[in-house]
Amino acid sequence: MTLPENVERAALSPPAAISRWRSEPFRLFFPLGVLFAWIGVGHWLLYTTGATATYSCRFHGLVQMQAFMMAFAVGFLLTALPRRTQSPPVGRMEMAALAAALVVTTGAAIIESWVLAEIAYATLFVLLIQFALRRFLASTAGRRPPAAFVLLPIAAAQGLAGAALIAAADANAVLPSSGHLGALLVEQGVFLCLAVGIGSLVLPLIGGAPPPPDLGSAPREAWKALAYAAAGVAIFASLLLEQLGFERSGPLFRAMVVAIGLGFGGGALRLPGKPGAHRKLVWLAVWLMPVGLIASAIWPDYRVPALHILYIGGFSMMAFGVGSHVAMSHLNMEQLALGRPPAVIILGAAFVIALCARLAADASDTYFIHVGWAAAVWILGSAVWLAFFGPKLLRS
Ligand code: HEM
């Protein structure tokens, strides 16, 4: 083990006399995220089986990105930021408010109250911003974040702008096209920035490489922060391009920025240096992100299914892959993390099968049967994961 990795691990060990929930908030937010995902993906299963008579693409897309994916991001950030900056863990009320914001976002989407859903989603970002700022700016903080974390405020800004546009379009205060831009920001802008920003820290840790240095530790780190900020602005600009009708060049430009950010910044050009099934899943997820964007640019008529390479293969596989790593490294399962836990293998296989069924749906004569099967298999894979990790996560 290298010295920097040792130092990182010491910084990541939980402070004594603080409840497990506060020092390891992922224990609550990862299982919560799986439940939100089942609500979002289960929507297609309910419609295909005839349990519901109507469906809403908007409901599915927003619950997936605003509740499921955000719950995993919140669980990760609440755990990692205090440890990386050697600052106090999240407060009880703060944690309850974040969980409540996620529940309200999902509940409001279920009753199709989109303005309320967007207010709750925006509140989530406001809570996260103050949580992060208090740690990044505190003079008492022992360490500073890495350069790539400059992408976190850019993700939050896109989330807030996206929420405002979606809500305003729903209230007929702006043109529907503004609502479309809002959806682009929420469904892609936020998580592409989070993936590159968080990926710069988590990919080296997962792959067995030294973690990135602190911002301010060398002049080079300031230049790196500038480069990451430029990547965030480029992702935003590519979404504006797409909105303006550049339906091929917008996603292609975005794919290039994401591939450079994760390949060079996160070190994903190399295969993980350590064995372990979840490491391979995370590596695959990294590369399926630009692949999905490129596919959507090449076949604009097939845009939404092609984007599921990004959503299912990229975002959701990344969430569960990183979730597996965080869980195994915090729950004394390091040995298992070097092998092939059946729950991780089944999850990976299920997500790949679900992705294939989702892609095939639009090319078939039985669209909803394919979509229903894709949803069922995805839920099954995540259920096996939760059955294995859930009891360990929730154990006090
Ligand atoms: C395997 C399970 C899944 C199935 C069967 C599925 C199915 C669908 C369907 C049928 C649509 C609507 C297509 C249309 O507008 O005509 C859709 C849209 C969407 N899905 Fe999924 N999906 C799945 C998983 C996911 C996951 C895991 C995510 C995110 C992590 C996701 C994110 C989205 C988003 C953001 C949209 C809106 C896309 C847009 O309009 O630009 N989906 N999905």
Tab-separated table of C-alpha atoms and ligand atoms in Angstrom:
chain	number	residue	atom	x	y	z
A	1	MET	CA	0.000	0.000	0.000
A	2	THR	CA	1.437	3.426	-0.922
A	3	LEU	CA	1.880	6.174	1.659
A	4	PRO	CA	-0.797	8.505	0.231
A	5	GLU	CA	-3.312	5.646	0.279
A	6	ASN	CA	-2.478	5.050	3.960
A	7	VAL	CA	-3.006	8.696	4.734
A	8	GLU	CA	-6.319	8.684	2.848
A	9	ARG	CA	-7.523	5.638	4.770
A	10	ALA	CA	-6.612	7.194	8.097
A	11	ALA	CA	-8.624	10.254	7.112
A	12	LEU	CA	-11.532	8.020	6.146
A	13	SER	CA	-11.753	6.112	9.443
A	14	PRO	CA	-14.855	7.122	11.451
A	15	PRO	CA	-14.325	9.464	14.393
A	16	ALA	CA	-15.146	7.870	17.743
A	17	ALA	CA	-18.270	8.720	19.785
A	18	ILE	CA	-20.310	9.829	16.770
A	19	SER	CA	-23.259	7.720	15.686
A	20	ARG	CA	-22.646	5.388	12.760
A	21	TRP	CA	-25.483	7.027	10.818
A	22	ARG	CA	-23.843	10.439	11.007
A	23	SER	CA	-20.305	9.263	10.299
A	24	GLU	CA	-21.423	6.832	7.576
A	25	PRO	CA	-24.579	8.392	6.054
A	26	PHE	CA	-24.302	6.097	3.003
A	27	ARG	CA	-25.792	3.370	5.228
A	28	LEU	CA	-29.135	5.171	5.020
A	29	PHE	CA	-28.957	6.866	1.610
A	30	PHE	CA	-27.869	3.886	-0.535
A	31	PRO	CA	-30.848	1.661	0.465
A	32	LEU	CA	-33.136	4.695	0.140
A	33	GLY	CA	-31.771	5.244	-3.375
A	34	VAL	CA	-32.598	1.655	-4.351
A	35	LEU	CA	-36.198	2.146	-3.191
A	36	PHE	CA	-36.523	5.319	-5.292
A	37	ALA	CA	-35.081	3.478	-8.298
A	38	TRP	CA	-37.697	0.742	-7.898
A	39	ILE	CA	-40.431	3.394	-7.934
A	40	GLY	CA	-38.972	4.972	-11.096
A	41	VAL	CA	-38.156	1.766	-13.004
A	42	GLY	CA	-41.111	-0.181	-11.551
A	43	HIS	CA	-43.347	2.321	-13.339
A	44	TRP	CA	-42.728	0.413	-16.614
A	45	LEU	CA	-43.370	-2.958	-14.998
A	46	LEU	CA	-46.686	-1.751	-13.596
A	47	TYR	CA	-47.754	-0.396	-16.982
A	48	THR	CA	-46.660	-3.473	-18.969
A	49	THR	CA	-48.419	-5.877	-16.606
A	50	GLY	CA	-51.595	-3.786	-16.775
A	51	ALA	CA	-51.445	-2.816	-13.089
A	52	THR	CA	-51.650	0.836	-14.186
A	53	ALA	CA	-53.474	2.215	-17.225
A	54	THR	CA	-51.209	5.190	-17.995
A	55	TYR	CA	-47.507	5.927	-18.028
A	56	SER	CA	-45.368	9.024	-17.795
A	57	CYS	CA	-41.873	9.254	-19.315
A	58	ARG	CA	-41.347	12.429	-17.323
A	59	PHE	CA	-42.177	10.680	-14.036
A	60	HIS	CA	-39.699	7.882	-14.744
A	61	GLY	CA	-36.865	10.154	-15.946
A	62	LEU	CA	-37.152	12.656	-13.120
A	63	VAL	CA	-37.512	10.097	-10.303
A	64	GLN	CA	-34.454	8.252	-11.651
A	65	MET	CA	-32.249	11.323	-11.804
A	66	GLN	CA	-33.660	13.500	-9.017
A	67	ALA	CA	-34.254	10.837	-6.362
A	68	PHE	CA	-32.469	7.519	-7.127
A	69	MET	CA	-29.176	8.941	-8.430
A	70	MET	CA	-29.225	11.906	-6.037
A	71	ALA	CA	-29.684	9.584	-3.029
A	72	PHE	CA	-26.476	7.743	-3.980
A	73	ALA	CA	-24.660	11.062	-4.565
A	74	VAL	CA	-25.848	12.438	-1.207
A	75	GLY	CA	-24.826	9.227	0.613
A	76	PHE	CA	-21.364	9.393	-0.937
A	77	LEU	CA	-20.770	13.138	-0.428
A	78	LEU	CA	-22.033	13.219	3.178
A	79	THR	CA	-19.607	10.405	3.994
A	80	ALA	CA	-16.582	11.482	1.951
A	81	LEU	CA	-16.508	15.287	2.364
A	82	PRO	CA	-16.139	15.431	6.182
A	83	ARG	CA	-13.457	12.732	6.034
A	84	ARG	CA	-11.491	14.233	3.190
A	85	THR	CA	-11.567	17.706	4.795
A	86	GLN	CA	-11.185	16.319	8.349
A	87	SER	CA	-14.210	18.309	9.484
A	88	PRO	CA	-17.307	17.452	11.593
A	89	PRO	CA	-19.806	14.881	10.263
A	90	VAL	CA	-23.269	15.825	9.030
A	91	GLY	CA	-25.758	16.992	11.687
A	92	ARG	CA	-28.827	14.899	12.571
A	93	MET	CA	-31.316	17.527	11.419
A	94	GLU	CA	-29.349	18.181	8.244
A	95	MET	CA	-29.409	14.490	7.389
A	96	ALA	CA	-33.153	14.247	8.117
A	97	ALA	CA	-33.812	17.311	5.933
A	98	LEU	CA	-31.840	15.822	3.016
A	99	ALA	CA	-33.697	12.503	3.287
A	100	ALA	CA	-37.028	14.381	3.525
A	101	ALA	CA	-36.205	16.413	0.387
A	102	LEU	CA	-35.620	13.174	-1.548
A	103	VAL	CA	-38.857	11.627	-0.251
A	104	VAL	CA	-40.864	14.761	-1.117
A	105	THR	CA	-39.318	14.895	-4.633
A	106	THR	CA	-40.476	11.313	-5.263
A	107	GLY	CA	-43.857	11.706	-3.540
A	108	ALA	CA	-44.613	14.888	-5.481
A	109	ALA	CA	-43.669	13.165	-8.761
A	110	ILE	CA	-46.073	10.315	-7.915
A	111	ILE	CA	-48.957	12.789	-7.571
A	112	GLU	CA	-47.598	14.696	-10.613
A	113	SER	CA	-47.076	17.889	-8.644
A	114	TRP	CA	-44.014	18.893	-10.637
A	115	VAL	CA	-43.552	22.327	-9.095
A	116	LEU	CA	-43.394	20.793	-5.597
A	117	ALA	CA	-41.032	18.072	-6.864
A	118	GLU	CA	-38.683	20.726	-8.277
A	119	ILE	CA	-38.841	22.832	-5.106
A	120	ALA	CA	-37.832	19.771	-3.057
A	121	TYR	CA	-35.052	18.917	-5.535
A	122	ALA	CA	-33.736	22.502	-5.420
A	123	THR	CA	-33.864	22.403	-1.603
A	124	LEU	CA	-31.664	19.312	-1.730
A	125	PHE	CA	-28.989	21.306	-3.591
A	126	VAL	CA	-29.266	24.267	-1.216
A	127	LEU	CA	-28.725	21.905	1.732
A	128	LEU	CA	-25.798	20.200	-0.017
A	129	ILE	CA	-24.171	23.513	-0.990
A	130	GLN	CA	-24.205	24.846	2.578
A	131	PHE	CA	-22.962	21.464	3.873
A	132	ALA	CA	-20.009	21.499	1.450
A	133	LEU	CA	-19.188	25.209	1.756
A	134	ARG	CA	-19.006	25.025	5.554
A	135	ARG	CA	-16.395	22.294	5.204
A	136	PHE	CA	-14.440	23.684	2.263
A	137	LEU	CA	-14.138	27.205	3.693
A	138	ALA	CA	-13.745	26.426	7.424
A	139	SER	CA	-10.382	27.534	8.788
A	140	THR	CA	-10.521	24.512	11.112
A	141	ALA	CA	-10.731	22.017	8.213
A	142	GLY	CA	-7.663	19.755	8.262
A	143	ARG	CA	-7.488	19.271	4.484
A	144	ARG	CA	-8.780	20.837	1.288
A	145	PRO	CA	-10.786	19.058	-1.437
A	146	PRO	CA	-9.111	17.888	-4.667
A	147	ALA	CA	-9.063	20.166	-7.743
A	148	ALA	CA	-11.845	18.283	-9.557
A	149	PHE	CA	-14.357	19.141	-6.819
A	150	VAL	CA	-14.717	22.495	-8.574
A	151	LEU	CA	-17.217	20.537	-10.686
A	152	LEU	CA	-19.543	20.066	-7.688
A	153	PRO	CA	-20.825	23.687	-7.633
A	154	ILE	CA	-21.174	23.554	-11.439
A	155	ALA	CA	-23.346	20.425	-11.060
A	156	ALA	CA	-25.398	22.149	-8.345
A	157	ALA	CA	-25.866	25.282	-10.490
A	158	GLN	CA	-27.202	23.135	-13.344
A	159	GLY	CA	-29.509	21.285	-10.927
A	160	LEU	CA	-30.916	24.557	-9.577
A	161	ALA	CA	-31.314	26.105	-13.044
A	162	GLY	CA	-32.880	22.872	-14.359
A	163	ALA	CA	-35.362	22.724	-11.461
A	164	ALA	CA	-36.342	26.383	-12.010
A	165	LEU	CA	-36.885	25.855	-15.761
A	166	ILE	CA	-38.923	22.636	-15.327
A	167	ALA	CA	-41.121	24.238	-12.653
A	168	ALA	CA	-41.555	27.475	-14.653
A	169	ALA	CA	-42.517	25.533	-17.797
A	170	ASP	CA	-45.012	23.476	-15.784
A	171	ALA	CA	-46.581	26.672	-14.440
A	172	ASN	CA	-46.722	28.036	-18.030
A	173	ALA	CA	-44.440	30.906	-17.007
A	174	VAL	CA	-41.964	30.115	-19.817
A	175	LEU	CA	-42.105	28.314	-23.163
A	176	PRO	CA	-42.183	24.463	-23.080
A	177	SER	CA	-38.769	24.483	-24.830
A	178	SER	CA	-37.271	26.002	-21.653
A	179	GLY	CA	-38.650	23.011	-19.750
A	180	HIS	CA	-36.827	20.777	-22.234
A	181	LEU	CA	-33.560	22.577	-21.493
A	182	GLY	CA	-34.298	22.144	-17.771
A	183	ALA	CA	-34.706	18.386	-18.282
A	184	LEU	CA	-31.382	18.231	-20.168
A	185	LEU	CA	-29.617	20.008	-17.304
A	186	VAL	CA	-31.171	17.734	-14.667
A	187	GLU	CA	-30.932	14.445	-16.589
A	188	GLN	CA	-27.405	14.888	-17.974
A	189	GLY	CA	-25.647	18.083	-16.848
A	190	VAL	CA	-25.780	17.387	-13.118
A	191	PHE	CA	-24.540	13.797	-13.195
A	192	LEU	CA	-21.944	14.174	-15.934
A	193	CYS	CA	-20.305	16.892	-13.799
A	194	LEU	CA	-20.663	14.811	-10.620
A	195	ALA	CA	-19.261	11.721	-12.368
A	196	VAL	CA	-16.119	13.542	-13.554
A	197	GLY	CA	-15.726	15.505	-10.287
A	198	ILE	CA	-16.276	12.635	-7.849
A	199	GLY	CA	-14.626	10.198	-10.284
A	200	SER	CA	-11.298	12.021	-9.905
A	201	LEU	CA	-11.254	10.968	-6.229
A	202	VAL	CA	-13.068	7.670	-6.293
A	203	LEU	CA	-11.639	6.050	-9.441
A	204	PRO	CA	-8.005	6.109	-8.200
A	205	LEU	CA	-9.128	4.840	-4.770
A	206	ILE	CA	-11.101	1.990	-6.359
A	207	GLY	CA	-8.332	1.164	-8.831
A	208	GLY	CA	-5.631	1.087	-6.144
A	209	ALA	CA	-3.818	4.268	-7.274
A	210	PRO	CA	-2.856	7.212	-4.997
A	211	PRO	CA	-5.749	9.674	-4.441
A	212	PRO	CA	-5.506	13.191	-5.949
A	213	PRO	CA	-3.619	15.849	-3.932
A	214	ASP	CA	-5.380	18.691	-2.086
A	215	LEU	CA	-6.207	21.892	-3.903
A	216	GLY	CA	-3.547	24.443	-2.941
A	217	SER	CA	-0.872	21.820	-2.225
A	218	ALA	CA	1.023	22.833	-5.419
A	219	PRO	CA	0.557	25.493	-8.136
A	220	ARG	CA	-0.244	22.665	-10.575
A	221	GLU	CA	-3.437	21.892	-8.637
A	222	ALA	CA	-4.810	25.388	-9.342
A	223	TRP	CA	-4.296	24.782	-13.076
A	224	LYS	CA	-6.049	21.428	-12.763
A	225	ALA	CA	-9.002	23.135	-11.032
A	226	LEU	CA	-9.163	25.589	-13.914
A	227	ALA	CA	-9.176	22.716	-16.434
A	228	TYR	CA	-11.970	20.914	-14.545
A	229	ALA	CA	-13.995	24.158	-14.371
A	230	ALA	CA	-13.552	24.497	-18.153
A	231	ALA	CA	-14.836	20.906	-18.534
A	232	GLY	CA	-17.936	21.784	-16.467
A	233	VAL	CA	-18.623	24.869	-18.563
A	234	ALA	CA	-18.091	22.797	-21.729
A	235	ILE	CA	-20.654	20.199	-20.560
A	236	PHE	CA	-23.144	23.011	-19.917
A	237	ALA	CA	-22.369	24.628	-23.307
A	238	SER	CA	-22.884	21.284	-25.085
A	239	LEU	CA	-26.377	21.034	-23.551
A	240	LEU	CA	-27.168	24.549	-24.781
A	241	LEU	CA	-25.918	23.525	-28.244
A	242	GLU	CA	-28.220	20.496	-28.224
A	243	GLN	CA	-31.130	22.663	-27.125
A	244	LEU	CA	-30.391	25.042	-30.024
A	245	GLY	CA	-30.764	22.160	-32.484
A	246	PHE	CA	-27.215	20.809	-32.705
A	247	GLU	CA	-28.497	17.330	-31.921
A	248	ARG	CA	-25.331	15.593	-33.152
A	249	SER	CA	-22.478	17.973	-32.318
A	250	GLY	CA	-23.829	18.800	-28.809
A	251	PRO	CA	-23.725	15.184	-27.476
A	252	LEU	CA	-20.488	14.443	-29.397
A	253	PHE	CA	-18.723	17.410	-27.797
A	254	ARG	CA	-20.069	16.324	-24.392
A	255	ALA	CA	-18.862	12.750	-24.935
A	256	MET	CA	-15.353	14.044	-25.712
A	257	VAL	CA	-15.223	16.211	-22.572
A	258	VAL	CA	-16.483	13.360	-20.349
A	259	ALA	CA	-14.058	10.833	-21.888
A	260	ILE	CA	-11.089	13.185	-21.349
A	261	GLY	CA	-12.217	14.039	-17.805
A	262	LEU	CA	-12.674	10.434	-16.707
A	263	GLY	CA	-9.869	8.969	-18.838
A	264	PHE	CA	-7.102	11.425	-17.912
A	265	GLY	CA	-8.503	13.010	-14.719
A	266	GLY	CA	-9.850	9.793	-13.155
A	267	GLY	CA	-7.161	7.526	-14.623
A	268	ALA	CA	-9.748	5.326	-16.380
A	269	LEU	CA	-7.490	4.944	-19.437
A	270	ARG	CA	-5.887	2.100	-17.472
A	271	LEU	CA	-7.756	-0.948	-16.200
A	272	PRO	CA	-8.128	-1.023	-12.379
A	273	GLY	CA	-4.828	-2.032	-10.787
A	274	LYS	CA	-6.524	-4.305	-8.208
A	275	PRO	CA	-8.766	-7.341	-8.727
A	276	GLY	CA	-12.474	-7.247	-7.801
A	277	ALA	CA	-15.710	-7.541	-9.781
A	278	HIS	CA	-17.071	-4.155	-8.677
A	279	ARG	CA	-13.883	-2.457	-9.948
A	280	LYS	CA	-14.520	-3.853	-13.432
A	281	LEU	CA	-18.164	-2.735	-13.261
A	282	VAL	CA	-17.134	0.812	-12.382
A	283	TRP	CA	-14.571	0.842	-15.198
A	284	LEU	CA	-17.207	-0.401	-17.673
A	285	ALA	CA	-19.689	2.208	-16.416
A	286	VAL	CA	-17.134	4.983	-16.984
A	287	TRP	CA	-16.757	4.119	-20.661
A	288	LEU	CA	-20.454	3.439	-21.291
A	289	MET	CA	-21.107	7.119	-20.472
A	290	PRO	CA	-19.376	8.588	-23.558
A	291	VAL	CA	-20.495	5.560	-25.627
A	292	GLY	CA	-24.164	6.370	-24.842
A	293	LEU	CA	-23.679	10.022	-25.762
A	294	ILE	CA	-21.936	9.109	-29.029
A	295	ALA	CA	-24.700	6.615	-29.908
A	296	SER	CA	-27.368	9.286	-29.298
A	297	ALA	CA	-25.450	11.644	-31.602
A	298	ILE	CA	-25.067	9.070	-34.384
A	299	TRP	CA	-28.726	7.977	-34.260
A	300	PRO	CA	-30.774	11.034	-33.177
A	301	ASP	CA	-33.999	9.197	-34.116
A	302	TYR	CA	-33.042	6.529	-31.623
A	303	ARG	CA	-31.960	9.112	-29.020
A	304	VAL	CA	-33.780	7.968	-25.844
A	305	PRO	CA	-32.891	4.243	-26.098
A	306	ALA	CA	-29.293	5.153	-27.032
A	307	LEU	CA	-29.150	7.416	-23.983
A	308	HIS	CA	-30.015	4.404	-21.814
A	309	ILE	CA	-26.452	3.201	-22.476
A	310	LEU	CA	-25.539	6.301	-20.425
A	311	TYR	CA	-28.402	5.915	-17.923
A	312	ILE	CA	-28.439	2.156	-17.260
A	313	GLY	CA	-24.886	1.169	-18.288
A	314	GLY	CA	-23.229	4.405	-17.138
A	315	PHE	CA	-25.036	6.170	-14.302
A	316	SER	CA	-26.863	3.304	-12.588
A	317	MET	CA	-23.963	0.829	-12.895
A	318	MET	CA	-21.582	3.519	-11.572
A	319	ALA	CA	-23.875	4.226	-8.586
A	320	PHE	CA	-24.053	0.549	-7.584
A	321	GLY	CA	-20.361	-0.106	-8.386
A	322	VAL	CA	-19.158	2.812	-6.254
A	323	GLY	CA	-21.813	1.903	-3.660
A	324	SER	CA	-20.380	-1.629	-3.479
A	325	HIS	CA	-16.870	-0.230	-3.000
A	326	VAL	CA	-17.897	2.198	-0.262
A	327	ALA	CA	-19.920	-0.515	1.512
A	328	MET	CA	-17.205	-3.173	1.316
A	329	SER	CA	-14.382	-0.861	2.402
A	330	HIS	CA	-16.359	0.496	5.375
A	331	LEU	CA	-17.924	-2.783	6.493
A	332	ASN	CA	-14.675	-4.751	6.885
A	333	MET	CA	-15.233	-6.682	3.670
A	334	GLU	CA	-11.880	-5.808	2.045
A	335	GLN	CA	-11.113	-9.430	1.243
A	336	LEU	CA	-14.457	-9.865	-0.504
A	337	ALA	CA	-13.804	-6.660	-2.456
A	338	LEU	CA	-10.832	-8.374	-4.114
A	339	GLY	CA	-13.022	-11.228	-5.374
A	340	ARG	CA	-16.288	-11.752	-7.189
A	341	PRO	CA	-19.172	-11.456	-4.702
A	342	PRO	CA	-22.208	-13.190	-6.331
A	343	ALA	CA	-24.431	-10.170	-5.524
A	344	VAL	CA	-22.130	-7.886	-7.547
A	345	ILE	CA	-21.859	-10.349	-10.451
A	346	ILE	CA	-25.657	-10.825	-10.573
A	347	LEU	CA	-26.176	-7.046	-10.442
A	348	GLY	CA	-23.734	-6.471	-13.324
A	349	ALA	CA	-25.239	-9.241	-15.461
A	350	ALA	CA	-28.797	-8.023	-14.764
A	351	PHE	CA	-27.961	-4.445	-15.720
A	352	VAL	CA	-26.321	-5.543	-18.989
A	353	ILE	CA	-29.354	-7.725	-19.863
A	354	ALA	CA	-31.752	-4.894	-18.915
A	355	LEU	CA	-29.785	-2.509	-21.111
A	356	CYS	CA	-29.946	-4.916	-24.081
A	357	ALA	CA	-33.720	-5.353	-23.637
A	358	ARG	CA	-34.189	-1.568	-23.364
A	359	LEU	CA	-32.161	-1.039	-26.557
A	360	ALA	CA	-34.046	-3.774	-28.398
A	361	ALA	CA	-37.457	-2.382	-27.385
A	362	ASP	CA	-37.536	0.423	-29.962
A	363	ALA	CA	-36.431	-1.914	-32.757
A	364	SER	CA	-39.081	-4.526	-31.886
A	365	ASP	CA	-42.818	-4.862	-32.531
A	366	THR	CA	-43.359	-5.489	-28.835
A	367	TYR	CA	-42.022	-2.265	-27.322
A	368	PHE	CA	-43.717	-2.443	-23.921
A	369	ILE	CA	-43.039	-6.158	-23.428
A	370	HIS	CA	-39.320	-5.438	-23.895
A	371	VAL	CA	-39.505	-2.393	-21.649
A	372	GLY	CA	-41.347	-4.429	-18.984
A	373	TRP	CA	-38.753	-7.214	-19.078
A	374	ALA	CA	-35.915	-4.681	-18.933
A	375	ALA	CA	-37.492	-3.128	-15.844
A	376	ALA	CA	-38.078	-6.529	-14.199
A	377	VAL	CA	-34.494	-7.699	-14.754
A	378	TRP	CA	-33.019	-4.376	-13.563
A	379	ILE	CA	-35.136	-4.524	-10.388
A	380	LEU	CA	-34.148	-8.166	-9.814
A	381	GLY	CA	-30.422	-7.346	-10.068
A	382	SER	CA	-30.705	-4.407	-7.695
A	383	ALA	CA	-32.862	-6.498	-5.299
A	384	VAL	CA	-30.149	-9.176	-5.069
A	385	TRP	CA	-27.615	-6.395	-4.353
A	386	LEU	CA	-29.850	-4.907	-1.652
A	387	ALA	CA	-30.597	-8.306	-0.096
A	388	PHE	CA	-26.833	-8.841	0.302
A	389	PHE	CA	-25.667	-5.349	1.310
A	390	GLY	CA	-28.867	-3.961	2.897
A	391	PRO	CA	-28.761	-5.843	6.230
A	392	LYS	CA	-25.050	-5.020	6.611
A	393	LEU	CA	-25.643	-1.354	5.822
A	394	LEU	CA	-28.566	-1.024	8.213
A	395	ARG	CA	-26.902	-2.925	11.083
A	396	SER	CA	-26.203	-0.403	13.845
B	1	HEM	C1	-34.066	-1.044	-17.184
B	1	HEM	C2	-34.916	-0.226	-16.812
B	1	HEM	C3	-35.377	0.967	-17.604
B	1	HEM	C4	-36.377	1.020	-18.514
B	1	HEM	C5	-37.213	-0.126	-18.984
B	1	HEM	C6	-36.488	2.384	-18.963
B	1	HEM	C7	-37.403	2.837	-19.881
B	1	HEM	C8	-37.557	4.144	-20.292
B	1	HEM	C9	-38.556	4.621	-21.207
B	1	HEM	C10	-39.590	3.724	-21.905
B	1	HEM	C11	-38.404	5.948	-21.335
B	1	HEM	C12	-39.285	6.923	-22.141
B	1	HEM	C13	-38.929	6.919	-23.564
B	1	HEM	C14	-39.629	7.985	-24.347
B	1	HEM	O1	-39.560	9.170	-23.971
B	1	HEM	O2	-40.230	7.630	-25.334
B	1	HEM	C15	-37.302	6.339	-20.504
B	1	HEM	C16	-36.813	7.627	-20.373
B	1	HEM	C17	-35.824	7.974	-19.505
B	1	HEM	N1	-35.107	7.124	-18.670
B	1	HEM	FE1	-35.321	5.141	-18.499
B	1	HEM	N2	-35.548	3.129	-18.321
B	1	HEM	C18	-34.850	2.296	-17.476
B	1	HEM	C19	-33.824	2.641	-16.637
B	1	HEM	C20	-33.373	3.918	-16.445
B	1	HEM	C21	-32.339	4.292	-15.540
B	1	HEM	C22	-31.578	3.327	-14.643
B	1	HEM	C23	-32.199	5.646	-15.633
B	1	HEM	C24	-31.272	6.572	-14.912
B	1	HEM	C25	-30.322	6.271	-14.106
B	1	HEM	C26	-33.159	6.123	-16.621
B	1	HEM	C27	-33.339	7.433	-16.993
B	1	HEM	C28	-34.233	7.873	-17.941
B	1	HEM	C29	-34.365	9.271	-18.325
B	1	HEM	C30	-33.559	10.433	-17.747
B	1	HEM	C31	-35.363	9.323	-19.305
B	1	HEM	C32	-35.863	10.570	-20.049
B	1	HEM	C33	-35.042	10.671	-21.313
B	1	HEM	C34	-35.324	11.862	-22.151
B	1	HEM	O3	-36.504	12.134	-22.400
B	1	HEM	O4	-34.375	12.508	-22.574
B	1	HEM	N3	-33.841	5.037	-17.101
B	1	HEM	N4	-36.807	5.223	-19.870
